[in-house]
PDB file of C-alpha atoms in Angstrom:
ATOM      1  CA  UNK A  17       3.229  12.393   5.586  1.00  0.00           C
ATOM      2  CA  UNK A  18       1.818   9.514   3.660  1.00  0.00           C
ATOM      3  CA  UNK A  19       3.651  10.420   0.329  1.00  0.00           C
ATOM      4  CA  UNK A  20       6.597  10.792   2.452  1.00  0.00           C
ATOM      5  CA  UNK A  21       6.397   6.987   4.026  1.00  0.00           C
ATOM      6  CA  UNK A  22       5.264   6.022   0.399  1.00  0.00           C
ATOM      7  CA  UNK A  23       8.228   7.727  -1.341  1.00  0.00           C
ATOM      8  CA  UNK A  24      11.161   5.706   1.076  1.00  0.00           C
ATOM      9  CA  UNK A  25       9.424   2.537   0.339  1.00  0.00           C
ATOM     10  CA  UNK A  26       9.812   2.839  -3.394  1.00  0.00           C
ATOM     11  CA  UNK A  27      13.603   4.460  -2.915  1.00  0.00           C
ATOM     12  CA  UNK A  28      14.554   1.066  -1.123  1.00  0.00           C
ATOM     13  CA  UNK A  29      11.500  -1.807  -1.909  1.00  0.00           C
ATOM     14  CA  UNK A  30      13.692  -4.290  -1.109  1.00  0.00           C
ATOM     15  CA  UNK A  31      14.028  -3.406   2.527  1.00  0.00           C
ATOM     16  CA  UNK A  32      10.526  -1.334   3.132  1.00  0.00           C
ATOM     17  CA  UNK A  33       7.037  -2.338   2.742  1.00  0.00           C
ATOM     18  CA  UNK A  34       3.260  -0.583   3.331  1.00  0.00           C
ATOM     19  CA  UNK A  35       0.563  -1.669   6.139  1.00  0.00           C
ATOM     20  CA  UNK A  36      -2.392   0.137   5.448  1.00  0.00           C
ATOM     21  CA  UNK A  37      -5.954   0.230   5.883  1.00  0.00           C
ATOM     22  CA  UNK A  38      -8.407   0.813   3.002  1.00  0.00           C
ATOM     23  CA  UNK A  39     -11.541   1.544   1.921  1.00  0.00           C
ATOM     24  CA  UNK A  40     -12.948   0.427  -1.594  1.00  0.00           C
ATOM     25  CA  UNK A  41     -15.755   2.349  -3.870  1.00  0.00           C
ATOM     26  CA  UNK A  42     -18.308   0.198  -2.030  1.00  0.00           C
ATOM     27  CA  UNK A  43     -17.317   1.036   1.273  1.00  0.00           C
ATOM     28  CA  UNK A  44     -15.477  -1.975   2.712  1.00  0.00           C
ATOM     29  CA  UNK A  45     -12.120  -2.111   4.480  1.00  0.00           C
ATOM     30  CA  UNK A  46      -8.917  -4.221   4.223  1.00  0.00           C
ATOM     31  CA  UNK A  47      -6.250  -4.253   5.362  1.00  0.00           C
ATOM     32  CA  UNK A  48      -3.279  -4.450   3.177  1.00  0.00           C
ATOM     33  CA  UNK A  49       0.493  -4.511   2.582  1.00  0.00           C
ATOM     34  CA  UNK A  50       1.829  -2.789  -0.766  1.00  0.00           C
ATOM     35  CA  UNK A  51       4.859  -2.142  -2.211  1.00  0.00           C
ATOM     36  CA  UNK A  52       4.202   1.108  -3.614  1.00  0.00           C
ATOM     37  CA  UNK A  53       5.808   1.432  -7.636  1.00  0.00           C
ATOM     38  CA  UNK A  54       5.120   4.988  -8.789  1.00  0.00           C
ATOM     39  CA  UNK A  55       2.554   7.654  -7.938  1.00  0.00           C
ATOM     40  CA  UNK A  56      -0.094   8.360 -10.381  1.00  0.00           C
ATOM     41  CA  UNK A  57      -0.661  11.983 -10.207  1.00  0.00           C
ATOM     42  CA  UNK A  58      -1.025  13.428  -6.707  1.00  0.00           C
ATOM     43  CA  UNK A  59      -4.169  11.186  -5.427  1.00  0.00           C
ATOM     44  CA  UNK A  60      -3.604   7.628  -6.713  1.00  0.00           C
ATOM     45  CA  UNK A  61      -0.169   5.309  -6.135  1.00  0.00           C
ATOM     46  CA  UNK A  62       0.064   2.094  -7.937  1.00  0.00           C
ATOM     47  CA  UNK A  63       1.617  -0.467  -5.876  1.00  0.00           C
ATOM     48  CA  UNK A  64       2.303  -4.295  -5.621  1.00  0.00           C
ATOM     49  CA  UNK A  65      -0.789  -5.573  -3.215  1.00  0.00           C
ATOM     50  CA  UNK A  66       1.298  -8.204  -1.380  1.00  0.00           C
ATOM     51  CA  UNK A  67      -2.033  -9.389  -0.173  1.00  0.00           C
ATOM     52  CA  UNK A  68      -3.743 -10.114  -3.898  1.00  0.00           C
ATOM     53  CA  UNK A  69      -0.493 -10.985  -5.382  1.00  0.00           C
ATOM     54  CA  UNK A  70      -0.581  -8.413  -8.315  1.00  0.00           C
ATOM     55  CA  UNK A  71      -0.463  -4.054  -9.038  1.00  0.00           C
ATOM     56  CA  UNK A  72      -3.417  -2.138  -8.151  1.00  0.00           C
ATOM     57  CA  UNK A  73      -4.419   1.558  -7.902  1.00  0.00           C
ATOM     58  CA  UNK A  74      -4.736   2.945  -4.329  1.00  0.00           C
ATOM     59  CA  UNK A  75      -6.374   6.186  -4.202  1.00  0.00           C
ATOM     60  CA  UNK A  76      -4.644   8.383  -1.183  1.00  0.00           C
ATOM     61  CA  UNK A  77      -7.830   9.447   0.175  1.00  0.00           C
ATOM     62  CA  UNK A  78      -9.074   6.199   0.969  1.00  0.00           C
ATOM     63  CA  UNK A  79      -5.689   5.024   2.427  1.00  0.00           C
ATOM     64  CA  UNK A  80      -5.478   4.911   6.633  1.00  0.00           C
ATOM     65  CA  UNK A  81      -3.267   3.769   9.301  1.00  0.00           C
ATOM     66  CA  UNK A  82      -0.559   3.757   6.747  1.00  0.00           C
ATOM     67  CA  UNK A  83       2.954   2.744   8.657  1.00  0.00           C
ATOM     68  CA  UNK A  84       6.686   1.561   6.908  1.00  0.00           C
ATOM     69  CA  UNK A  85       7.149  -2.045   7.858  1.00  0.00           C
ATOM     70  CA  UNK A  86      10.322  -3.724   7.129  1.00  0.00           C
ATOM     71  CA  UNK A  87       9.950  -5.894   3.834  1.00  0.00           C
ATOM     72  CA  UNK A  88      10.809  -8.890   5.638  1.00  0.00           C
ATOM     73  CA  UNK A  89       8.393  -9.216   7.933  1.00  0.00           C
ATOM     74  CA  UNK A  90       6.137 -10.244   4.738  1.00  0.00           C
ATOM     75  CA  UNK A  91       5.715 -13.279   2.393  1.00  0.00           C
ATOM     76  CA  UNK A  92       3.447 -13.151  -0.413  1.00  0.00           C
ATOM     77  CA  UNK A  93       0.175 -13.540  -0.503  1.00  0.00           C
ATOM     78  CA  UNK A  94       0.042 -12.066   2.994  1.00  0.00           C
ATOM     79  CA  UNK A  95      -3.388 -13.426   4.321  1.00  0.00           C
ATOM     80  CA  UNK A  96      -5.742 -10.455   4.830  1.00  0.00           C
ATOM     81  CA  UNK A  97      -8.048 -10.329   8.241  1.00  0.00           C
ATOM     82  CA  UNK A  98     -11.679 -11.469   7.313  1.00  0.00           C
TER      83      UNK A  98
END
């Protein structure tokens, strides 16, 4: 399901963005919006982190809560929860 929401978001990335929470190598969570570019393999998706302003790596496994958000609802940097 999450390739699927992540695969309509990069058809159309004008109109579709990525809400997601996720956990880092160390263990902590954010919560982030992407706009997802390409997958990398089956487990990994590069995507624009509308939060940090620039591409980064997202491993699948570590992704939750993922839901399709209309692009427009967002302005970068979107200000991630503390």
């Amino acid at each position: 399901m999450n390739r699927q929401l992540l695969a309509k978001a990069m058809r159309d990335s004008d109109r579709w963005a990525i809400t997601l929470d996720y956990v880092d190598c160390h263990g902590r969570k954010t919560q982030r919006v992407i706009s997802p570019i390409r997958f990398l393999g089956r487990d990994r998706v590069l995507a624009l982190c509308l939060s940090r302003c620039e591409p980064r790596q997202f491993q699948l496994d570590r992704c939750t809560n993922m839901q399709i958000q209309p692009a427009s609802n967002f302005l970068m940097p979107v200000t991630m929860p503390a």
